[in-house]
Short mmCIF file of C-alpha atoms and ligand atoms in Angstrom, two decimals:
data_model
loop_
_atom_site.label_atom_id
_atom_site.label_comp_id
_atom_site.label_asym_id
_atom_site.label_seq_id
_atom_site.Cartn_x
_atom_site.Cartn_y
_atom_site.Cartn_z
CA UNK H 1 62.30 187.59 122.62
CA UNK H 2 65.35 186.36 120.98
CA UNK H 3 68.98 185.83 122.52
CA UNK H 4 71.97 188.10 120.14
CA UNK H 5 75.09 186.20 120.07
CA UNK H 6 78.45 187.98 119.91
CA UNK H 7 81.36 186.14 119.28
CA UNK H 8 84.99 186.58 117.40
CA UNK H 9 85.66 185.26 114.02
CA UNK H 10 89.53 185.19 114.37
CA UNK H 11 92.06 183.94 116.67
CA UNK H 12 90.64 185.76 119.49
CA UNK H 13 90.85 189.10 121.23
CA UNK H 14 89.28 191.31 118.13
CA UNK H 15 87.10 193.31 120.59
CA UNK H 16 85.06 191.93 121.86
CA UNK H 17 84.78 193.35 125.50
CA UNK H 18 84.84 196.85 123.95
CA UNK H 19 81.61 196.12 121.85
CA UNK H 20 79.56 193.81 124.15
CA UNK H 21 80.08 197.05 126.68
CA UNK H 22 79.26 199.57 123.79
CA UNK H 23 75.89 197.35 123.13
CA UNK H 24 74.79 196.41 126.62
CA UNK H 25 72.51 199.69 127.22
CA UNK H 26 70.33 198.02 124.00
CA UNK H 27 69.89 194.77 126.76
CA UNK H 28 68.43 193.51 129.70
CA UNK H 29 70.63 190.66 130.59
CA UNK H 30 74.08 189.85 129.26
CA UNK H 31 75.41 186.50 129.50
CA UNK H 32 78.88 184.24 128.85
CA UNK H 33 78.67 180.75 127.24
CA UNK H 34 82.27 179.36 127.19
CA UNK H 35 86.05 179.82 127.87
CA UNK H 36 86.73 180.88 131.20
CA UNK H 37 89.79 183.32 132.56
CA UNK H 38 91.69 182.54 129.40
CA UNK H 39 89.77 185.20 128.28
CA UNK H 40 91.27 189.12 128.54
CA UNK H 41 88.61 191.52 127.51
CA UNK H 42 89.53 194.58 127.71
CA UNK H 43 86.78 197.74 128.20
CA UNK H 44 88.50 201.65 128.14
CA UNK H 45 85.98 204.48 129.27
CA UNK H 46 86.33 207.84 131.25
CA UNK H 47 90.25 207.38 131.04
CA UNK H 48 89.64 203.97 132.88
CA UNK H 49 90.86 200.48 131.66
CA UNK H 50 89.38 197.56 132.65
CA UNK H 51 90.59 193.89 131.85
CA UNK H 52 87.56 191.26 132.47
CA UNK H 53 88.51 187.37 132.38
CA UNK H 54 85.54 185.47 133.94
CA UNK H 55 83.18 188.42 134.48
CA UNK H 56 80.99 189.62 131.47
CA UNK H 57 81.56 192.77 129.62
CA UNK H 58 77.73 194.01 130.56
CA UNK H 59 79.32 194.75 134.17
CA UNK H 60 79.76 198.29 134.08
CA UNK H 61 76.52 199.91 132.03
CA UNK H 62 73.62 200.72 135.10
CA UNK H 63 72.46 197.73 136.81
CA UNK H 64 71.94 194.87 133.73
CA UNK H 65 71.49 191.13 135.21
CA UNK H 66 75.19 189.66 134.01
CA UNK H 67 75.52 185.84 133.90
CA UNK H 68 78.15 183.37 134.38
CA UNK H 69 76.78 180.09 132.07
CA UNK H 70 76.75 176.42 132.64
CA UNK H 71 79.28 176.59 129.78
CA UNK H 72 81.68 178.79 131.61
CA UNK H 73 84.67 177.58 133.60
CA UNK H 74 85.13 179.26 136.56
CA UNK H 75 88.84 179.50 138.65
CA UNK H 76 87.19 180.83 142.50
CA UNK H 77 90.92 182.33 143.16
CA UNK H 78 91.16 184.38 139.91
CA UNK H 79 86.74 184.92 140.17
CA UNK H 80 87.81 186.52 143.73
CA UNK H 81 90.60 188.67 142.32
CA UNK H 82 88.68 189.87 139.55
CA UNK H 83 85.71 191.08 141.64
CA UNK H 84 87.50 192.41 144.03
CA UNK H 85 89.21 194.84 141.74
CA UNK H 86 86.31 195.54 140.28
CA UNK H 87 84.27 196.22 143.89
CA UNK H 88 87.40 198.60 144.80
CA UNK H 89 86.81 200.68 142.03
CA UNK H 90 83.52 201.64 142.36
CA UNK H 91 81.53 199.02 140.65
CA UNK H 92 79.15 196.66 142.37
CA UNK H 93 78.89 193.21 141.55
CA UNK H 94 77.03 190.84 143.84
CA UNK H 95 73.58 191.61 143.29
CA UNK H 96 73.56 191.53 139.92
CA UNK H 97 76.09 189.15 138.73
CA UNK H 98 74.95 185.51 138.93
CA UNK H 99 76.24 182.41 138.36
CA UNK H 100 74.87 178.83 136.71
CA UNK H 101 75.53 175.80 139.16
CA UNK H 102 76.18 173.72 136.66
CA UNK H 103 79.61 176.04 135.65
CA UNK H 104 82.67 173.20 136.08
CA UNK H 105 85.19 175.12 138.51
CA UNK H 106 89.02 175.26 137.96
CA UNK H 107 90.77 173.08 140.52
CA UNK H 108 94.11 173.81 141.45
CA UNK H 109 94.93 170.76 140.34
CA UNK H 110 93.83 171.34 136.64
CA UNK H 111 96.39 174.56 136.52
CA UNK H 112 99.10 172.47 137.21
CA UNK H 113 97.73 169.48 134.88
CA UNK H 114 97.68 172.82 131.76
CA UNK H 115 101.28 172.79 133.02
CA UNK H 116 102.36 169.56 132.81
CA UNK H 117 101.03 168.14 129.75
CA UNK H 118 102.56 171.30 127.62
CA UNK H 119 105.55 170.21 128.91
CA UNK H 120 105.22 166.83 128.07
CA UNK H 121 103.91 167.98 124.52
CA UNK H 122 107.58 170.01 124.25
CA UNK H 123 107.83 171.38 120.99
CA UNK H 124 104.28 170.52 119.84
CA UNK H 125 103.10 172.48 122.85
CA UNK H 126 99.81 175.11 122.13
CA UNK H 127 101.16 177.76 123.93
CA UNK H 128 97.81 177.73 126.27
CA UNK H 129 97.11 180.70 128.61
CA UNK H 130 98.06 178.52 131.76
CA UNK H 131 94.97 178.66 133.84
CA UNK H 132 93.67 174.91 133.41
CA UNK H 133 91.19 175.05 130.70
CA UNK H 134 91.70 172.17 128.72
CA UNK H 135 92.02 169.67 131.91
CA UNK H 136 88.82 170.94 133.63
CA UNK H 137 86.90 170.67 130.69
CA UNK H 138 88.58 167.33 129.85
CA UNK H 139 86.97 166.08 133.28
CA UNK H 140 83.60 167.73 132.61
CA UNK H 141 83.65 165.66 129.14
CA UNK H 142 85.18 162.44 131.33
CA UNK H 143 82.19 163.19 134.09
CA UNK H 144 84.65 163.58 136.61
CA UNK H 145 84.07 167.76 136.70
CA UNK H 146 83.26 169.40 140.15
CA UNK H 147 80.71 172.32 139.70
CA UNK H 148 79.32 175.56 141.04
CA UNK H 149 76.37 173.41 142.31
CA UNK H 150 79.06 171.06 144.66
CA UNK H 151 80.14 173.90 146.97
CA UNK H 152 76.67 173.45 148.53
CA UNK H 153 76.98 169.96 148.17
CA UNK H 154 79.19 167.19 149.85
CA UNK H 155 82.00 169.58 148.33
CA UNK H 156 84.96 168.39 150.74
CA UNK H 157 84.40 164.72 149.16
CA UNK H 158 84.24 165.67 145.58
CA UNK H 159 86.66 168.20 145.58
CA UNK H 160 89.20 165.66 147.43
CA UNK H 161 88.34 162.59 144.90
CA UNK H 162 89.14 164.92 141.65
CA UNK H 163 92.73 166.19 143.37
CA UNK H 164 93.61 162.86 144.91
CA UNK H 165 93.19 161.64 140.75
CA UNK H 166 95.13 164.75 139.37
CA UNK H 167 97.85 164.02 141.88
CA UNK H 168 97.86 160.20 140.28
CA UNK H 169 98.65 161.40 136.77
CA UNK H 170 100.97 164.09 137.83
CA UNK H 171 102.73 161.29 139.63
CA UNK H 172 103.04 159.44 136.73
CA UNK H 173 104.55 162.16 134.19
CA UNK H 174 106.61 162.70 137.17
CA UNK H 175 106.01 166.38 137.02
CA UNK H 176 107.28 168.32 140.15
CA UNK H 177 105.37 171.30 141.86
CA UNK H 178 103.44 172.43 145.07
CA UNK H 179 100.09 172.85 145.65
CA UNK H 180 100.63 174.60 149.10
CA UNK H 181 99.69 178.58 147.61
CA UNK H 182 97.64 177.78 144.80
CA UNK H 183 95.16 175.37 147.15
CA UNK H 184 95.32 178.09 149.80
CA UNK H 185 94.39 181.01 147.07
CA UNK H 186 91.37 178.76 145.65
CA UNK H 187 89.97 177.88 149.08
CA UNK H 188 89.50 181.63 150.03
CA UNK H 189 88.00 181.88 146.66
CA UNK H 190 85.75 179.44 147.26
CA UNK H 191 84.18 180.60 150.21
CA UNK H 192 84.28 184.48 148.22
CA UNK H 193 82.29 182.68 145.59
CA UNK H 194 79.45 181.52 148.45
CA UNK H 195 78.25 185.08 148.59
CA UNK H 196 76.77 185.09 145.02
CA UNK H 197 73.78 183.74 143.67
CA UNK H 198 74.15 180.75 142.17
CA UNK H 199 71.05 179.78 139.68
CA UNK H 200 69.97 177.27 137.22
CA UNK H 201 70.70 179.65 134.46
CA UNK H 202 68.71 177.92 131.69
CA UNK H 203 65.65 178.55 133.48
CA UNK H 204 66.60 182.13 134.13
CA UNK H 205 67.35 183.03 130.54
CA UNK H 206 64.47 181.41 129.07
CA UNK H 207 62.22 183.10 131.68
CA UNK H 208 63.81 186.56 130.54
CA UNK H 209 62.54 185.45 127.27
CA UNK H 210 59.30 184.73 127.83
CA UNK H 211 58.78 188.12 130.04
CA UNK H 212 60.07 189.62 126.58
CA UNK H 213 63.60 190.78 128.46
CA UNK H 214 66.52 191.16 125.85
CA UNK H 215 69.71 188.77 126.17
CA UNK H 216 72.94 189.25 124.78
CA UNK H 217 75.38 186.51 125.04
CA UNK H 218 79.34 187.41 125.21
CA UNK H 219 81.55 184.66 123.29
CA UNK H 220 85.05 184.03 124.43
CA UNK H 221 88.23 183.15 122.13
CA UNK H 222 87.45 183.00 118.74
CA UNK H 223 85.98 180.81 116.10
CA UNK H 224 89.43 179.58 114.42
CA UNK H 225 90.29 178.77 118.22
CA UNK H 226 87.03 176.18 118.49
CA UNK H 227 87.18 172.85 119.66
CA UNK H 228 85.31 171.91 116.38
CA UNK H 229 86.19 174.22 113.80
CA UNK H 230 89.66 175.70 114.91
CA UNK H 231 93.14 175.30 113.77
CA UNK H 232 93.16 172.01 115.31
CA UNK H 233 94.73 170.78 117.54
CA UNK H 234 96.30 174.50 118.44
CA UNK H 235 92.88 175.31 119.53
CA UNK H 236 91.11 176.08 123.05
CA UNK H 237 88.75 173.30 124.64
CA UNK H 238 85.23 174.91 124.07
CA UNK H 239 82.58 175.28 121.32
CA UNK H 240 83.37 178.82 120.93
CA UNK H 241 81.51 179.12 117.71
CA UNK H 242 77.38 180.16 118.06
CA UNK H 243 76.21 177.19 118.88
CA UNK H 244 77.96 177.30 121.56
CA UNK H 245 75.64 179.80 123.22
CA UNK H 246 72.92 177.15 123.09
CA UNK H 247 74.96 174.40 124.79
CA UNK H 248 76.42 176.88 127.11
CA UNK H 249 73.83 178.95 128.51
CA UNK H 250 70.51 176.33 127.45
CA UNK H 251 68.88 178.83 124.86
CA UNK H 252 67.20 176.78 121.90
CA UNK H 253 68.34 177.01 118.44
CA UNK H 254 65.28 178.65 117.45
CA UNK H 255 65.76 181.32 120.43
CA UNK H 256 69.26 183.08 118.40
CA UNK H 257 68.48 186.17 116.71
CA UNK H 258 71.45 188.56 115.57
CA UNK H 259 74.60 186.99 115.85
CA UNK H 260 77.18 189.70 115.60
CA UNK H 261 80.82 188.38 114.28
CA UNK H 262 83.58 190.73 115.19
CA UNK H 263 86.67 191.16 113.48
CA UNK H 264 89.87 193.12 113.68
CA UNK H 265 90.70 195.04 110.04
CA UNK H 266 93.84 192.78 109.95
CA UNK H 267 94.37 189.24 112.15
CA UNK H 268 96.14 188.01 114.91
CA UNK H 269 96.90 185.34 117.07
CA UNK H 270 98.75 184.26 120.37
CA UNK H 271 99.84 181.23 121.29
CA UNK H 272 100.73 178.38 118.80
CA UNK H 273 99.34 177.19 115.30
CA UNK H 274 98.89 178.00 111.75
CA UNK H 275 98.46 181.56 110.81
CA UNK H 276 98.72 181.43 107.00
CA UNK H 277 98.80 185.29 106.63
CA UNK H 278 101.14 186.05 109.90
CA UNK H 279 104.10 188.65 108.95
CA UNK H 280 107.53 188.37 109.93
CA UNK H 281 108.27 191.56 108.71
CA UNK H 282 108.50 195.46 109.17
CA UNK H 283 104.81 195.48 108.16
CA UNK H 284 103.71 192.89 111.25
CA UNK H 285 105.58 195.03 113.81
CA UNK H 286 104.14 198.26 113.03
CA UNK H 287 100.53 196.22 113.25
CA UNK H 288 102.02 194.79 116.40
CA UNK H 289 103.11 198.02 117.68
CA UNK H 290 100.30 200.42 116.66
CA UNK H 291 98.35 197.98 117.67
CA UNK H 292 99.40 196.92 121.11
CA UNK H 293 99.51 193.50 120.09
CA UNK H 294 100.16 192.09 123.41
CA UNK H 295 97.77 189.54 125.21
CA UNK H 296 95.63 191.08 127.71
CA UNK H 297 95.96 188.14 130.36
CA UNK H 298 99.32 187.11 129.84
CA UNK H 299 101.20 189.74 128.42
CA UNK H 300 102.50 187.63 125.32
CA UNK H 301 103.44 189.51 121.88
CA UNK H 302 100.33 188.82 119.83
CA UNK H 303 101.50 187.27 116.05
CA UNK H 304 100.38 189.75 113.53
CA UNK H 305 99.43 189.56 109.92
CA UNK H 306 97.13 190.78 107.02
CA UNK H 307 93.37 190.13 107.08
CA UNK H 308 92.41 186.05 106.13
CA UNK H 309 88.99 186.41 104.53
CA UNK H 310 88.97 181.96 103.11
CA UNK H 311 88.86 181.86 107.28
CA UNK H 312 86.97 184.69 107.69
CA UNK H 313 84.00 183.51 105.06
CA UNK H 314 84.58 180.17 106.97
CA UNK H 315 83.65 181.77 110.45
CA UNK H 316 80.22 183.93 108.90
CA UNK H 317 79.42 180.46 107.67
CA UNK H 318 79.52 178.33 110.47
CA UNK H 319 78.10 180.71 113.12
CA UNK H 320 75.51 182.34 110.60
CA UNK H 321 76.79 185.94 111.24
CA UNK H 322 74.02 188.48 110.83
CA UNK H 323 75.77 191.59 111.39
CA UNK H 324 79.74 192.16 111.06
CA UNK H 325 81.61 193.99 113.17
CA UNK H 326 85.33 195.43 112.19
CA UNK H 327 87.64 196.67 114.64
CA UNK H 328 91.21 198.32 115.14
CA UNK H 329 90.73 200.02 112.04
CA UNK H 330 92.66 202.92 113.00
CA UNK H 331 95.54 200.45 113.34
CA UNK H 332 95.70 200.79 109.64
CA UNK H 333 95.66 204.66 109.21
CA UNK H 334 99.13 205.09 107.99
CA UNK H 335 99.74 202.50 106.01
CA UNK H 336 99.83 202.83 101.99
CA UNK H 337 98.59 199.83 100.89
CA UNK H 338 96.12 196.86 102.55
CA UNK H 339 96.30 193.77 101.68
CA UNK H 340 93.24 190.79 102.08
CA UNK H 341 94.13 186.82 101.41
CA UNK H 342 91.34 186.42 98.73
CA UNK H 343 92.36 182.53 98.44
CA UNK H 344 94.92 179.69 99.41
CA UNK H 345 97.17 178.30 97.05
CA UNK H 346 97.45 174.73 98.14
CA UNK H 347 100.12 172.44 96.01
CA UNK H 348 100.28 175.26 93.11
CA UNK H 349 96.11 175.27 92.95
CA UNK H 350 94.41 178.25 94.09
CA UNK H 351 91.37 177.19 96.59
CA UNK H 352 88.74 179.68 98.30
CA UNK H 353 87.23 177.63 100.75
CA UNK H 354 88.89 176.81 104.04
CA UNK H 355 90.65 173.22 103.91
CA UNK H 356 90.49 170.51 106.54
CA UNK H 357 94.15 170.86 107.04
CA UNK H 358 96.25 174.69 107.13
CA UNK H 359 99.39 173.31 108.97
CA UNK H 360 101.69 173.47 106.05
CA UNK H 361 101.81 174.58 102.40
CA UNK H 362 99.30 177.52 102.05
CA UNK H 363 100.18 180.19 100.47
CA UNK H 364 97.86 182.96 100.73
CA UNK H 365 96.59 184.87 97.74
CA UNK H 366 96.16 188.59 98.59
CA UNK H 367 94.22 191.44 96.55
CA UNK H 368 95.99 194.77 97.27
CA UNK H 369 93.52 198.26 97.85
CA UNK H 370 94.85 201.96 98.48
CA UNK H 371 95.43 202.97 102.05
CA UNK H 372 93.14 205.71 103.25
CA UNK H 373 96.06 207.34 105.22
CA UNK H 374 93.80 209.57 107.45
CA UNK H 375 93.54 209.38 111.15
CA UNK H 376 90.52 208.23 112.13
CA UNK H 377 90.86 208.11 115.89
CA UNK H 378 88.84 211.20 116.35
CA UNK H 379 85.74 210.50 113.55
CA UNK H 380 82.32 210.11 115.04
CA UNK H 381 80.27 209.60 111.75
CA UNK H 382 80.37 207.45 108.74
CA UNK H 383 80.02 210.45 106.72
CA UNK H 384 83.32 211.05 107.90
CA UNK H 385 85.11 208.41 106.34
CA UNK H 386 87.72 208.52 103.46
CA UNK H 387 86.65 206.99 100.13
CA UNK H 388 89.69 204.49 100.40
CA UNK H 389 87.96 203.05 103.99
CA UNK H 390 84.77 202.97 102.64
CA UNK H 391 86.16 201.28 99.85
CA UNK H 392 87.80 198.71 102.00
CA UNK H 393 84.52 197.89 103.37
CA UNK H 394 82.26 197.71 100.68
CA UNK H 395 85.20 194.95 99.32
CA UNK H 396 85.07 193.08 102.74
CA UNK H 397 80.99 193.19 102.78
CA UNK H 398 80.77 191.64 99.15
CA UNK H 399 83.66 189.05 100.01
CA UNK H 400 81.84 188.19 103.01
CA UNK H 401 78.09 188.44 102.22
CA UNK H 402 77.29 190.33 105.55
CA UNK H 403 77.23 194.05 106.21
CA UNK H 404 79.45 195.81 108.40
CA UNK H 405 77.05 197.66 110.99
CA UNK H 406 79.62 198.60 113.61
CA UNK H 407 83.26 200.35 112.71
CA UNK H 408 85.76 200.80 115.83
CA UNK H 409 88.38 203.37 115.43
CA UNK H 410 89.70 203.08 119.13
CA UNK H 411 90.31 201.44 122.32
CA UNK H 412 87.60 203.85 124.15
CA UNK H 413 83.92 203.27 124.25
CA UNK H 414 83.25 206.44 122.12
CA UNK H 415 85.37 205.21 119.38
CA UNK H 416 82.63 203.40 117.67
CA UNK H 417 81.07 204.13 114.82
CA UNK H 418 77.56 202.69 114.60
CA UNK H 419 76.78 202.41 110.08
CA UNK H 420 73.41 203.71 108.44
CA UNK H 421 71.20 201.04 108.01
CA UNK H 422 68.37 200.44 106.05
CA UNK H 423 66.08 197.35 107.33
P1 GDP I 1 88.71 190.66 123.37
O1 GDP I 1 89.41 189.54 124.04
O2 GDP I 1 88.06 190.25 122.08
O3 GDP I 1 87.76 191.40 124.25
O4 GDP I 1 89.86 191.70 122.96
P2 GDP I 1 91.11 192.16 123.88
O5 GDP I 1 90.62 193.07 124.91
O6 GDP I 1 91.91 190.99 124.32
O7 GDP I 1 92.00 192.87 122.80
C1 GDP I 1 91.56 193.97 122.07
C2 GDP I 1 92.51 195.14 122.34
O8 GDP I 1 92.31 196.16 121.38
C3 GDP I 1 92.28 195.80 123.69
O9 GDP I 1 93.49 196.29 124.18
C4 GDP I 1 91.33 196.95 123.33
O10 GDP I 1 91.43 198.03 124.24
C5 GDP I 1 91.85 197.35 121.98
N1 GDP I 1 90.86 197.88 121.04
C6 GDP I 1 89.56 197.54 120.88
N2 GDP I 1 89.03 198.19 119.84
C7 GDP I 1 90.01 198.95 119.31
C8 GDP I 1 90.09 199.84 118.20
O11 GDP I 1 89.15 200.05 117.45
N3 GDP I 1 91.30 200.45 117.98
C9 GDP I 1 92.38 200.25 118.78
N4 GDP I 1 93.50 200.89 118.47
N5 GDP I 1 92.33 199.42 119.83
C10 GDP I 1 91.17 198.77 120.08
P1 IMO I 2 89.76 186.20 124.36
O1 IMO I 2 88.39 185.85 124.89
C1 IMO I 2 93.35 184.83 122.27
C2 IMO I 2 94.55 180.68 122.94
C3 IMO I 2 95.84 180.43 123.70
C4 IMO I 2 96.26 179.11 123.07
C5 IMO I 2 94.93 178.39 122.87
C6 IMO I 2 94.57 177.41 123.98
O2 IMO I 2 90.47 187.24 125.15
O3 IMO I 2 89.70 186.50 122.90
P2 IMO I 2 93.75 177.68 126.50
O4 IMO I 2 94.36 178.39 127.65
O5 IMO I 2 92.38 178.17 126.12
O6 IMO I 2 93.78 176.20 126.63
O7 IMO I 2 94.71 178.03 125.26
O8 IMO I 2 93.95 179.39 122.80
N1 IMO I 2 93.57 181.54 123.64
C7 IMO I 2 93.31 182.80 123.31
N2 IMO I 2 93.87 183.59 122.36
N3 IMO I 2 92.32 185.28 123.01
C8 IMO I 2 91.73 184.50 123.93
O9 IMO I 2 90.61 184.86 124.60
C9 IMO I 2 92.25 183.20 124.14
N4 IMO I 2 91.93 182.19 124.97
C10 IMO I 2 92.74 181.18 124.64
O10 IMO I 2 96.78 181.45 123.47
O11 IMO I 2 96.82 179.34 121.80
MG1 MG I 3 91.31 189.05 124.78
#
């Protein structure tokens, strides 16, 4: 058997919670690779809303093996909060949730590290979600990381070594702040954490493959947010792009099968960095308000703007997208006229491939189709669809070289419209 990737091809939060849960009952296993609780995914069903940050979105369909990766980061206070929630509402975790030893945890230390050094950075600051990404994995890169596997392990020793250096460099950017809660929190969370089983995850998924069991691997962010291939540096601190699912989780190359790239039917992006086709108009706030636009963890107005397909044909390419998936659509049901950036015009020449550099000077290029002005909210077929959204698709799928196989038209689980397809 083959692992299916899903992943975003934007600037993050496109969906893909909502579609990992829509797919799940089609898999044994579902597994995350990367990114930690900087993640928000969100999951609406039988008037419920749930937001997942470290927990995979195959949590709530029947009694599927989830997995944290080795590629994961894992905070034990927020881990604890999370499943907690999720226990007191009805939905069992521990036997079927388990977690990779070799997952780098969160120290308090590193939250307060995120802190610091955006404040140092002042203006140039990425506008991270808070929770200590970039420092832990910093220290997993630097082989100074403390992991899953230590709690079992001489864990008083390492854990105090890694603080006693965080508390050295936050001594020398003479950044104030107390440790007192936070530690407190994160101890409880450790010993919550003890209960689960921890496993060498790369020799559970690759058993599930050879007993034929299906696996499909949740990405986190999205691809212009990758360590790699992102807006750099306004990026997040993990390969969130396909390969990342082999480094993260210990699947070979040759093990990836469909790798599903999910997009919203316009863009957006929180935080800080280049957005080439972010509005600062009338037309970005009714996307930002029809839309929701607001981040799922921490509650920030999402940047809106029109659809970038030069990053877009950028993403299929470097992840090797087999199937696209296009969300929000409905976001777009009233408005008359949608518009795509076809190109960049870079120092008065018009370019169609995605340059090393997007900082400053790109102009987008747009090509402008009808609106389809219908509500689609409530449309369970593709038969149903106005001739203006299929039009709209057929453009994206020739732009892009990839079919569209899954159309969302809603926040809830039933909102999805799965396409005709002929293979
Ligand atoms: P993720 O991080 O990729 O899982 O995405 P988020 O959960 O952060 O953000 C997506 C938001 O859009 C959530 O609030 C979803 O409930 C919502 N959503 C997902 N699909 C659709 C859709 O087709 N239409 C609308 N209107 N909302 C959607
Ligand atoms: P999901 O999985 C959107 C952004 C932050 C910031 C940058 C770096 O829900 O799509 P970090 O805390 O990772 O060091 O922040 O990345 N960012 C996200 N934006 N969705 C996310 O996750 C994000 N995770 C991080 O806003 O710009
Ligand atoms: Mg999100």
């Amino acid at each position: 058997m083959k692992v299916d990737v899903l992943l975003g091809l934007q600037w993050g939060d496109e969906g893909k919670g909502k579609v990992v849960d829509v797919l799940t009952p089609k898999y044994d296993v579902v597994a995350r690779f990367q990114g930690g609780p900087n993640a928000g995914h969100t999951l609406e069903f039988e008037g419920q809303k749930y937001v997942l940050r470290s927990i995979p979105s195959g949590i709530f369909q029947g009694d599927k093996v989830n997995i944290i990766g080795n590629g994961v980061v894992l905070d034990p206070a927020l881990f604890k909060a999370e499943a907690e929630a999720l226990e007191a509402s009805g939905h069992p975790l521990k036997e079927r949730l388990h977690i990779s030893k070799k997952a780098h945890l969160i120290l308090p230390t590193h939250r307060i590290l995120d802190a610091a050094y955006e404040a140092a950075k002042g203006d140039a600051k990425v506008g991270t979600t808070g929770k200590g990404i970039g420092p832990t994995y910093t220290d997993k890169v630097s082989r100074n990381g403390v992991r899953v596997g230590d709690i079992l392990h001489n864990f008083e020793q390492k854990y105090g070594a890694a603080k006693a250096r965080h508390e050295q460099i936050l001594k020398s950017l003479n950044y104030e702040y107390d440790l007192t809660e936070l530690e407190k929190a994160w101890m409880e969370g450790i010993e919550y954490l003890k209960q689960f089983h921890f496993v060498d995850s790369e020799h559970e998924v690759n058993n599930y493959l050879k007993d034929g069991k299906s696996v499909l691997c949740e990405g986190a962010q999205g691809t212009m947010l990758d360590i790699d291939f992102g807006s750099y540096p306004f990026v997040t601190s993990s390969n969130t792009v396909c390969a990342g699912a082999c480094t993260g989780l210990g699947v070979a190359p040759n093990c990836i099968g469909e790798v599903f790239g999910i997009f919203k039917a316009y863009c957006t992006r929180v935080g800080a960095g280049p957005f080439p086709t972010e509005l600062f108009d009338e037309t970005g706030d009714k996307m930002c308000t029809l839309g929701h636009e607001f981040g799922s963890v921490t509650g920030r107005k999402r940047r809106c703007g029109w659809i970038d397909l030069v990053a877009l044909k950028y993403s299929v390419m470097i992840n090797g997208v087999t199937k696209l998936i296009m969300m929000k659509s409905d976001v777009l049901d009233t408005f008359d006229t949608i518009k795509a950036c076809v190109a960049y015009k870079v120092d008065g020449e018009e370019i169609d491939y995605f340059p090393y550099d997007i900082t400053e000077g790109v102009e987008p290029v747009y090509a402008e189709l009808p609106g389809w002005k219908t509500d689609m909210t409530k449309m369970q077929s593709e038969d149903e669809f106005p001739e203006e959204f299929n039009a709209y698709l057929t453009f994206l799928e020739e732009q892009l070289g990839v079919e569209i196989k899954i159309v969302s038209v809603g926040p809830d689980r039933a909102q999805t419209i799965e396409r005709y397809t002929e293979e």
